[in-house]
Amino acid sequence: MNTTTAPVSLREHVVPVEAGAHVVGAHWLGSTLALALADGRVLRWTDSVSDQVEAHAGGILCACGDAERLMTGGDDGRVVALTADGGPAELARDEKRRWIDAVTLSPSGSLAWNTGRTVHARDDKGRVTSLDLASTPQGLVFAPKGYRLAIGQMNGVSLWYPATQTKPEFLDWKGSHLDVVWSPDGRFVVSSMQENALHGWRLGEKPSHMRMTGYPAKPRSLSWSHDGLWLASSGADAAIVLPGRRPTGQGAARMRRPPRQGHPRRLPPQGAGPRGRL
Amino acid sequence: MADTAPAFQKTPVTVLTGYLGAGKTTLLNRILTEDHGKKFAVIVNEFGEAGIDGDLVVGADEEVFEMNNGCICCTVRGDLIRILDGLMKRKGKFDAIIVETTGLADPAPVAQTFFVDQDVGDATKLDAVITVTDAKWLKERLKDAPEAKNQIAFADVIVLNKTDLVTPEELASVEAAIRAINPYAKLHKTERCALPIDQLLDRNAFDLDRILDIEPDFLESGHHHHHSDEVRSMSFTIPGDVDPEKFMPWINDVSQAQGPNILRSKGILAFKGEPRRFVFQGVHMILDGDLQRDWQAGETRESRLVFIGRDLNENELRKGFEACAA
């Protein structure tokens, strides 16, 4: 009995979509693909039929979404929600037109975004609270459970309960923190850093540090496996997948270094010495 | 909209500095409103107060941070990295970017951002640092504001503005004060910042291939005021080749030991047995250098270095460099 089937090329299932501008974010709204574009448009594509919506007057800087809505933040200072078939709905507008650098959604539908150095959180009932920071946040992510927000900023990550007056907890680590992710079990927060590195904290009474350095480029894309056991990261020629849980230990344990061969770009300075070809 | 720049070209970035009230905003408005057919994205400080507005005007908070690379003077502008990243997604909407700094800003973190951040360096290139100064008040500021001194020392182009408010003698004196700090920058004397903008843009001041010559724009007079915190320039020449085996370790040591005090450095060197010129430039501890075109027939093979900095020991540097002679 012959049980093998002829190999099917993945390419047969790939359809190119011409977006016409830099794609800031791609998100599935059911069977509709929504592409947030750097020129302010959102392109919606359903089974080879597409339409486009002028979501922002300027450009789109960030995007996120859940099963029903695409959320976009723009350089027109607006946060806009879009469904698979409706028109754009403005959720927030900054009078000074400050850039919306980051936007994020929680599993229960809470929304957070920034205008300049202020972070705003809107719970699932529409109540908005704001928090002023010392620097412009670049990464926002809600905890997997509960109304708590992690904010990546200069010299650390803040953990903020927007519904309470409590002072945010500050996870301190010198440098510029870019994107932030929270592990599915809520125990770990990991940020990507300017110095081509990841920094993580195991949360608890005394958060402990984790470091992952040596990426050839900034690891700007991070994603946990569903079981929370692995964290995949960009920043190298190959996706680097790290064990999300490590044996308990003291201090800043260094995880294994990623492969760094074959990356086409020059390495930035790693030490105090001069860069480049000198 | 038609693409205004081919995708492979790096977008030039001009940095505009100058002490409070010197005329930065006047110059910026001139650049933006003059009929030159170019489109600019402008990154301004103190959003809303600059009196300019438009789609591509972005407000920035100067967020300077230290890189975790062991280099104490390696500070960069985090906000600039973020904003340039956002702007470059809309490449084709503008020809060039202008960054206006606050009056009290040190230009070094801005310049270093272009050398240290790979994404920024891949998409954009630093074209020049332009410093606007006030003919009437500059000499006072040089006495009481180290920022004003840094801005002069760092400049590739200096706009000496408000010349109508001083006498010819006062103007000559302020010009001499500028030249004592930085004889290499192009200097333009203006009223209300009136000058053709092609004197400001496309300078390629940080492009190694365009550093053809580091002759001073102005011959420095021998007169120096010596006091602490003095910012000035010095140049050294070896009338022939240097030994790269000696020069490379030396320049690395100098830039590491004295990097915080060296604001800018440049050099054109003849390496022994090498037909091409070696050209380098530096900002504090960050050095960038490469072998460039051949020494041409009729050109004298000589090696020359320029440092602009604070409290530099001229004799020590001269001796160190001369010991690198081949």
XYZ file of C-alpha atoms in Angstrom:
604
model
C 0.000 0.000 0.000
C 1.383 3.336 -0.919
C 0.821 5.886 1.859
C 3.137 8.622 0.658
C 1.838 11.599 -1.210
C 3.720 13.810 -3.598
C 5.362 16.761 -1.805
C 3.386 19.953 -2.137
C 5.324 23.148 -2.432
C 4.355 25.836 0.062
C 4.640 28.264 -2.802
C 1.452 26.947 -4.322
C -0.366 28.379 -1.333
C 1.308 31.771 -1.373
C -0.411 34.749 -2.970
C 1.507 38.019 -3.217
C -0.370 41.105 -2.027
C 0.935 44.390 -3.446
C 0.618 46.874 -0.590
C 2.270 49.870 -2.258
C 3.895 51.090 0.951
C 5.967 49.847 3.871
C 3.870 47.340 5.865
C 4.004 48.334 9.533
C 1.810 45.471 10.727
C -0.163 42.542 9.355
C -3.100 41.125 11.276
C -5.867 38.599 10.588
C -9.411 39.716 11.352
C -11.096 36.341 10.862
C -10.436 35.496 7.244
C -9.573 39.109 6.331
C -5.946 40.170 6.291
C -5.477 43.751 7.460
C -2.211 45.447 6.502
C -1.323 48.670 8.326
C 0.768 50.780 5.936
C 3.336 53.484 6.586
C 1.455 55.953 4.355
C -1.585 55.917 6.651
C -3.736 53.425 4.753
C -5.026 50.073 5.901
C -5.342 47.498 3.134
C -7.959 44.805 3.783
C -7.599 41.641 1.747
C -10.171 38.854 1.727
C -9.674 35.945 -0.639
C -7.955 38.077 -3.310
C -10.464 40.915 -3.038
C -9.053 44.009 -1.394
C -10.179 47.445 -0.318
C -8.357 50.240 1.437
C -9.192 52.688 4.184
C -7.503 56.019 4.893
C -7.055 55.397 8.583
C -4.550 58.165 9.380
C -3.793 61.599 7.964
C -0.065 60.957 8.188
C 1.632 57.604 8.522
C 0.917 54.547 10.653
C 3.676 53.945 13.204
C 2.370 50.933 15.125
C -0.410 48.371 14.969
C -1.873 45.500 16.958
C -5.142 43.614 16.966
C -7.428 40.917 18.253
C -9.846 38.650 16.388
C -12.139 41.533 15.466
C -10.255 44.808 15.393
C -7.013 46.222 14.054
C -5.679 49.059 16.219
C -3.315 51.561 14.655
C -1.341 54.473 16.051
C -0.180 57.225 13.732
C 2.045 60.248 13.411
C -1.179 62.281 13.312
C -1.515 61.614 17.042
C -4.571 59.342 16.640
C -5.429 55.811 17.665
C -7.858 54.205 15.226
C -9.755 50.894 15.334
C -10.859 49.105 12.199
C -12.936 45.951 11.726
C -12.973 43.626 8.726
C -15.763 45.565 7.011
C -16.503 48.834 8.872
C -15.042 52.311 8.629
C -12.251 53.639 10.863
C -13.261 54.579 14.424
C -11.123 57.093 16.275
C -10.419 55.961 19.839
C -8.036 58.717 20.895
C -6.573 61.914 19.525
C -3.675 63.988 20.827
C -4.233 67.704 20.375
C -0.545 68.356 19.862
C -0.399 65.621 17.218
C 2.375 63.855 19.057
C 3.374 60.524 17.603
C 1.759 57.332 18.840
C 4.867 55.142 19.060
C 3.296 52.099 20.677
C -0.152 50.529 20.949
C -1.189 47.249 22.556
C -4.339 45.242 23.358
C -5.010 42.879 26.250
C -6.786 39.537 25.828
C -9.866 41.081 27.479
C -9.938 44.081 25.127
C -8.127 46.753 27.174
C -6.040 49.123 25.094
C -2.868 51.074 25.852
C -0.893 53.616 23.829
C 1.490 56.524 24.342
C 1.631 60.167 23.361
C 5.126 61.460 23.952
C 6.157 60.529 27.474
C 2.615 59.754 28.643
C 1.084 56.280 28.573
C -2.689 55.921 28.410
C -4.644 52.788 29.292
C -8.306 52.259 28.392
C -10.040 49.396 30.144
C -12.696 47.198 28.535
C -15.376 49.615 29.813
C -13.749 52.615 28.140
C -12.244 54.308 31.229
C -8.913 55.962 30.428
C -6.082 56.500 32.925
C -2.687 58.038 32.178
C 0.844 57.767 33.528
C 3.717 60.208 32.936
C 7.179 58.757 32.433
C 10.717 60.089 32.367
C 11.238 59.027 28.739
C 9.186 58.061 25.713
C 8.051 54.443 25.958
C 8.767 52.247 22.968
C 7.229 48.944 23.993
C 3.897 48.262 25.681
C 2.388 44.899 26.590
C -0.402 43.811 28.936
C 0.024 40.958 31.375
C -1.637 37.762 30.133
C -4.073 37.996 33.056
C -5.275 41.040 34.957
C -5.149 44.727 34.115
C -1.408 45.349 34.331
C 0.851 46.969 31.741
C 4.588 46.541 31.108
C 6.230 49.664 29.666
C 9.647 49.520 28.011
C 11.534 52.796 28.376
C 14.930 54.298 29.110
C 16.815 52.399 31.816
C 14.175 49.792 32.530
C 10.631 48.476 32.341
C 7.705 49.779 34.433
C 4.916 47.469 35.573
C 1.788 49.535 36.063
C -1.701 48.730 37.396
C -3.735 51.371 35.511
C -6.837 50.834 37.669
C -5.057 51.709 40.909
C -3.149 54.677 42.276
C -0.195 52.450 43.174
C 3.198 53.645 42.041
C 4.411 51.428 39.183
C 7.040 48.841 39.961
C 10.259 49.679 38.096
C 12.473 46.921 36.772
C 15.788 48.657 36.537
C 18.428 47.947 33.898
C 20.547 50.672 32.331
C 20.077 51.302 28.637
C 17.313 51.809 26.114
C 14.572 49.152 26.229
C 12.604 48.803 23.004
C 9.967 46.065 22.680
C 8.553 44.211 25.665
C 6.894 40.784 25.922
C 5.259 39.020 28.860
C 5.380 35.239 29.140
C 2.013 33.420 28.913
C 2.301 32.270 32.533
C 2.942 35.854 33.642
C 6.216 34.998 35.350
C 8.683 36.601 32.935
C 9.041 39.984 31.262
C 11.594 40.281 28.463
C 12.686 43.424 26.607
C 14.780 43.959 23.507
C 17.555 46.478 23.858
C 19.481 49.009 21.815
C 22.707 47.021 22.349
C 21.479 44.050 20.258
C 20.456 42.153 23.361
C 17.504 40.854 25.316
C 17.001 41.576 28.965
C 14.574 39.607 31.061
C 13.243 39.538 34.586
C 11.756 36.673 36.526
C 9.045 38.446 38.466
C 8.504 37.982 42.160
C 9.456 39.560 45.464
C 12.985 40.190 44.188
C 12.952 40.090 40.392
C 16.029 38.311 39.057
C 17.753 39.288 35.837
C 18.348 37.319 32.659
C 20.555 38.499 29.823
C 20.964 37.429 26.242
C 23.633 39.351 24.380
C 25.573 38.958 21.151
C 22.856 39.342 18.540
C 24.216 40.761 15.268
C 21.231 43.168 15.074
C 18.467 44.426 17.337
C 16.020 41.634 18.209
C 12.900 43.674 17.423
C 10.518 40.754 16.984
C 9.796 38.474 19.941
C 7.191 35.760 20.389
C 6.454 33.175 23.089
C 5.388 29.641 22.269
C 1.856 28.917 23.509
C 3.110 26.823 26.394
C 5.476 29.615 27.420
C 8.460 27.291 27.338
C 10.213 28.982 24.443
C 10.833 32.532 23.291
C 11.625 33.102 19.617
C 13.548 36.205 18.641
C 14.780 37.982 15.539
C 18.058 39.859 15.367
C 20.120 37.185 13.633
C 20.113 35.320 10.324
C 18.216 32.522 11.984
C 15.356 32.796 14.440
C 16.856 32.301 17.878
C 14.639 30.191 20.118
C 15.442 30.333 23.808
C 14.228 28.182 26.653
C 11.896 30.456 28.573
C 12.478 28.721 31.869
C 15.874 28.109 33.271
C 17.055 26.296 36.347
C 16.742 28.572 39.331
C 19.988 30.351 40.048
C 21.540 33.506 41.372
C 21.889 36.837 39.641
C 22.253 37.608 36.005
C 22.774 34.262 34.359
C 23.847 34.473 30.763
C 22.031 32.247 28.358
C 23.725 30.629 25.408
C 24.965 33.019 22.738
C 23.206 32.936 19.386
C 25.033 32.064 16.190
C 26.403 35.209 14.636
C 28.148 34.009 11.507
C 27.018 34.999 8.050
C 25.148 38.139 8.957
C 25.602 40.569 6.097
C 25.971 43.711 8.167
C 28.943 45.009 10.035
C 28.955 44.513 13.753
C 28.517 47.601 15.874
C 31.158 48.383 18.478
C 31.186 45.859 21.291
C 33.858 47.505 23.387
C 35.283 50.888 24.087
C 37.444 50.717 21.007
C 36.901 52.237 17.630
C 34.450 50.765 15.220
C 34.745 49.812 11.613
C 37.815 49.075 9.694
C 40.425 50.887 11.713
C 3.604 61.206 -5.073
C 6.731 60.612 -7.079
C 9.682 59.177 -5.243
C 12.047 62.017 -4.556
C 15.044 59.837 -3.765
C 16.036 56.431 -5.086
C 15.505 53.714 -2.497
C 19.183 52.778 -2.226
C 20.357 56.261 -1.387
C 20.881 57.165 2.223
C 18.826 60.151 3.279
C 21.061 63.076 4.303
C 20.565 64.516 7.770
C 21.630 68.045 8.689
C 22.014 68.926 12.354
C 21.230 72.498 13.319
C 22.691 73.730 16.602
C 23.200 77.115 18.171
C 22.889 78.816 21.500
C 19.526 80.203 22.628
C 18.491 83.226 20.604
C 21.245 82.946 17.991
C 18.771 82.512 15.127
C 18.276 78.754 14.645
C 14.563 79.077 13.997
C 15.132 81.920 11.528
C 17.599 79.759 9.633
C 15.290 76.752 9.764
C 12.396 78.781 8.388
C 14.634 80.086 5.643
C 15.634 76.576 4.652
C 12.014 75.436 4.653
C 10.477 78.357 2.802
C 13.089 79.146 0.183
C 12.184 78.089 -3.336
C 14.467 75.104 -3.830
C 11.995 72.376 -4.742
C 13.197 70.126 -1.927
C 11.081 68.528 0.761
C 12.332 68.193 4.300
C 11.319 66.213 7.330
C 12.148 68.319 10.353
C 12.818 67.071 13.860
C 12.437 69.979 16.263
C 12.790 70.371 19.992
C 10.200 72.073 22.179
C 7.372 71.158 19.880
C 4.981 73.963 19.060
C 7.304 76.752 20.112
C 9.429 76.733 17.001
C 6.757 78.464 14.933
C 6.850 75.886 12.195
C 4.278 73.267 11.390
C 3.511 70.650 8.809
C 3.026 66.964 8.206
C 6.667 66.172 8.489
C 7.542 68.232 11.523
C 8.211 65.970 14.463
C 8.630 67.070 18.060
C 11.503 65.392 19.897
C 12.463 65.195 23.540
C 16.205 64.987 23.784
C 16.576 61.573 25.376
C 20.283 60.967 25.669
C 21.533 57.663 26.999
C 24.827 55.915 27.421
C 25.512 52.809 25.382
C 26.268 49.704 27.454
C 29.478 49.115 25.568
C 31.982 50.238 28.131
C 32.556 53.557 26.401
C 31.813 56.337 28.856
C 31.412 59.099 26.293
C 29.375 56.964 23.907
C 26.063 58.706 24.414
C 23.337 58.620 21.798
C 19.913 60.146 21.251
C 17.305 57.415 21.820
C 14.485 59.643 20.609
C 16.339 60.258 17.358
C 16.729 56.529 16.693
C 12.989 56.059 17.260
C 11.947 59.027 15.115
C 14.334 58.291 12.239
C 13.056 54.705 12.227
C 9.495 56.026 11.924
C 10.413 58.546 9.217
C 12.367 56.077 7.116
C 9.251 53.957 6.672
C 7.936 56.912 4.695
C 11.037 57.269 2.584
C 10.237 59.052 -0.666
C 8.084 61.691 1.017
C 11.107 63.907 1.623
C 14.613 64.506 0.271
C 16.436 65.267 3.483
C 16.031 65.484 7.234
C 16.916 68.430 9.460
C 17.434 67.924 13.186
C 17.163 71.049 15.316
C 18.714 70.709 18.758
C 17.993 72.756 21.854
C 20.230 75.734 22.535
C 21.924 73.905 25.393
C 22.483 70.655 23.535
C 25.828 68.960 23.096
C 26.020 67.993 19.396
C 28.072 64.847 20.127
C 25.218 62.477 21.071
C 23.379 63.474 17.892
C 26.434 62.816 15.721
C 27.290 59.594 17.566
C 23.798 58.246 16.954
C 24.652 57.977 13.256
C 27.802 55.977 13.958
C 26.522 53.765 16.750
C 23.017 52.765 15.654
C 23.193 50.380 12.748
C 19.623 50.889 11.543
C 20.080 54.656 11.504
C 23.479 54.341 9.805
C 22.048 52.019 7.147
C 19.183 54.331 6.190
C 20.586 57.810 6.712
C 23.865 59.687 6.667
C 24.975 62.622 8.724
C 25.614 65.437 6.261
C 26.913 68.235 8.463
C 26.601 69.996 11.777
C 25.596 73.638 11.295
C 26.022 76.018 14.203
C 24.271 79.379 14.283
C 26.004 81.985 16.436
C 25.167 85.495 17.498
C 27.811 88.113 16.649
C 26.724 90.338 19.514
C 26.624 87.817 22.342
C 28.884 84.941 21.332
C 31.959 86.183 23.195
C 29.952 86.402 26.410
C 28.587 82.891 25.857
C 32.060 81.510 25.221
C 32.980 82.716 28.695
C 29.989 81.352 30.576
C 28.489 78.524 28.496
C 30.498 75.391 27.712
C 27.670 74.308 25.397
C 28.280 77.300 23.138
C 31.943 76.339 22.890
C 31.125 72.715 22.101
C 28.746 73.792 19.371
C 31.432 75.923 17.698
C 34.054 73.205 18.084
C 31.762 70.600 16.581
C 30.570 72.591 13.585
C 31.226 71.893 9.930
C 29.435 75.105 8.975
C 29.182 78.181 11.200
C 26.620 80.900 10.516
C 27.821 84.042 12.274
C 24.526 85.885 12.471
C 23.352 89.360 13.489
C 26.473 90.981 12.040
C 24.475 94.211 11.655
C 24.402 94.595 15.448
C 28.171 94.932 15.870
C 30.944 97.181 14.613
C 33.484 95.845 12.075
C 36.064 95.661 14.887
C 33.737 93.667 17.130
C 32.962 91.359 14.221
C 36.663 90.742 13.562
C 37.176 89.979 17.228
C 34.296 87.495 17.437
C 35.474 85.839 14.245
C 38.946 85.440 15.732
C 37.387 83.876 18.844
C 35.548 81.355 16.663
C 38.660 80.601 14.644
C 40.726 79.988 17.761
C 38.343 77.133 18.543
C 37.591 75.867 15.070
C 39.537 77.099 12.035
C 38.220 74.267 9.837
C 34.507 75.013 9.598
C 33.081 77.016 6.710
C 32.066 80.373 8.155
C 29.290 82.583 6.784
C 28.641 86.079 8.091
C 24.949 86.939 7.853
C 22.144 89.274 8.838
C 18.913 87.464 9.685
C 20.555 84.216 8.543
C 20.381 85.286 4.901
C 22.547 82.952 2.859
C 21.969 80.569 -0.048
C 20.865 77.222 1.300
C 23.234 75.329 -0.980
C 25.893 76.598 1.413
C 24.204 74.611 4.167
C 23.017 71.382 2.587
C 24.801 68.544 0.785
C 28.055 69.314 2.571
C 29.075 65.627 2.962
C 31.153 66.674 5.919
C 31.163 63.161 7.385
C 31.748 61.315 4.125
C 35.238 59.798 4.112
C 35.389 59.995 0.322
C 34.777 63.713 0.490
C 37.399 64.554 3.075
C 39.804 65.694 0.403
C 41.582 68.283 2.342
C 41.852 69.313 5.931
C 43.532 72.607 5.392
C 42.048 75.164 7.744
C 39.507 77.490 6.202
C 41.221 80.234 8.095
C 44.845 80.493 9.137
C 44.962 80.473 12.875
C 46.868 83.294 14.430
C 49.421 82.414 17.070
C 47.457 84.137 19.787
C 45.923 81.852 22.409
C 44.240 82.520 25.684
C 45.267 79.728 27.975
C 42.870 78.874 30.720
C 41.272 75.687 31.895
C 38.400 74.226 29.917
C 39.887 75.630 26.762
C 38.469 74.224 23.555
C 40.733 74.588 20.565
C 42.079 72.835 17.535
C 45.536 71.543 16.744
C 47.004 69.960 13.672
C 50.153 67.908 13.155
C 51.976 67.065 9.954
C 54.593 64.446 9.192
C 56.213 65.325 5.851
C 56.068 61.757 4.605
C 54.808 58.273 5.444
C 53.720 56.808 8.761
C 54.005 53.206 9.847
C 50.483 51.792 10.251
C 51.820 49.246 12.763
C 52.702 52.171 15.004
C 49.949 54.596 14.057
C 46.913 52.305 14.542
C 47.712 51.331 18.149
C 48.617 54.923 18.928
C 45.416 56.487 17.566
C 43.360 53.778 19.316
C 45.089 54.538 22.602
C 44.659 58.285 22.162
C 40.975 57.994 21.320
C 40.319 55.694 24.264
C 42.339 57.613 26.820
C 41.378 61.093 25.681
C 38.099 60.409 23.867
C 35.958 62.384 26.277
C 38.078 65.479 25.563
C 38.396 65.006 21.809
C 35.318 66.492 20.194
C 36.254 65.833 16.582
C 39.282 64.387 14.838
C 40.264 63.952 11.210
C 43.277 62.654 9.400
C 44.709 61.967 5.971
C 47.694 59.639 6.121
C 50.294 58.138 3.840
C 50.969 54.565 4.975
C 54.340 53.139 4.067
C 54.113 50.999 0.922
C 50.423 51.837 0.433
C 49.532 53.661 -2.797
C 46.184 54.824 -1.394
C 45.463 57.534 1.135
C 44.150 56.458 4.515
C 41.391 58.787 5.689
C 39.730 58.779 9.082
C 37.436 60.869 11.190
C 36.239 60.605 14.726
C 33.730 61.879 17.240
C 34.988 61.378 20.791
C 36.009 57.684 21.008
C 34.298 56.585 17.827
C 36.666 56.380 14.871
C 35.778 55.600 11.289
C 38.510 55.147 8.719
C 39.280 53.587 5.360
C 41.785 53.447 2.542
C 40.572 55.809 -0.094
C 41.825 56.934 -3.506
C 45.436 56.757 -4.712
C 47.900 59.488 -3.972
C 48.096 61.310 -7.254
C 51.142 62.277 -9.280
C 52.286 65.691 -8.177
C 50.641 65.288 -4.766
C 53.019 65.332 -1.814
C 52.769 62.179 0.288
C 52.354 63.567 3.767
C 50.440 62.609 6.888
C 48.260 65.027 8.697
C 46.020 64.959 11.751
C 43.588 67.439 13.243
C 42.103 67.352 16.728
C 39.486 69.713 18.087
C 39.075 69.263 21.803
C 39.300 70.422 25.366
C 42.444 70.410 27.496
C 44.453 68.420 24.984
C 48.189 68.192 25.554
C 49.555 69.435 22.250
C 53.196 68.501 22.859
C 52.337 64.997 23.983
C 50.076 64.415 20.977
C 52.681 65.816 18.603
C 55.425 63.615 20.023
C 53.163 60.560 19.922
C 52.233 61.187 16.302
C 55.790 61.952 15.224
C 56.904 58.652 16.736
C 54.637 56.941 14.171
C 56.757 58.207 11.257
C 57.935 55.433 8.954
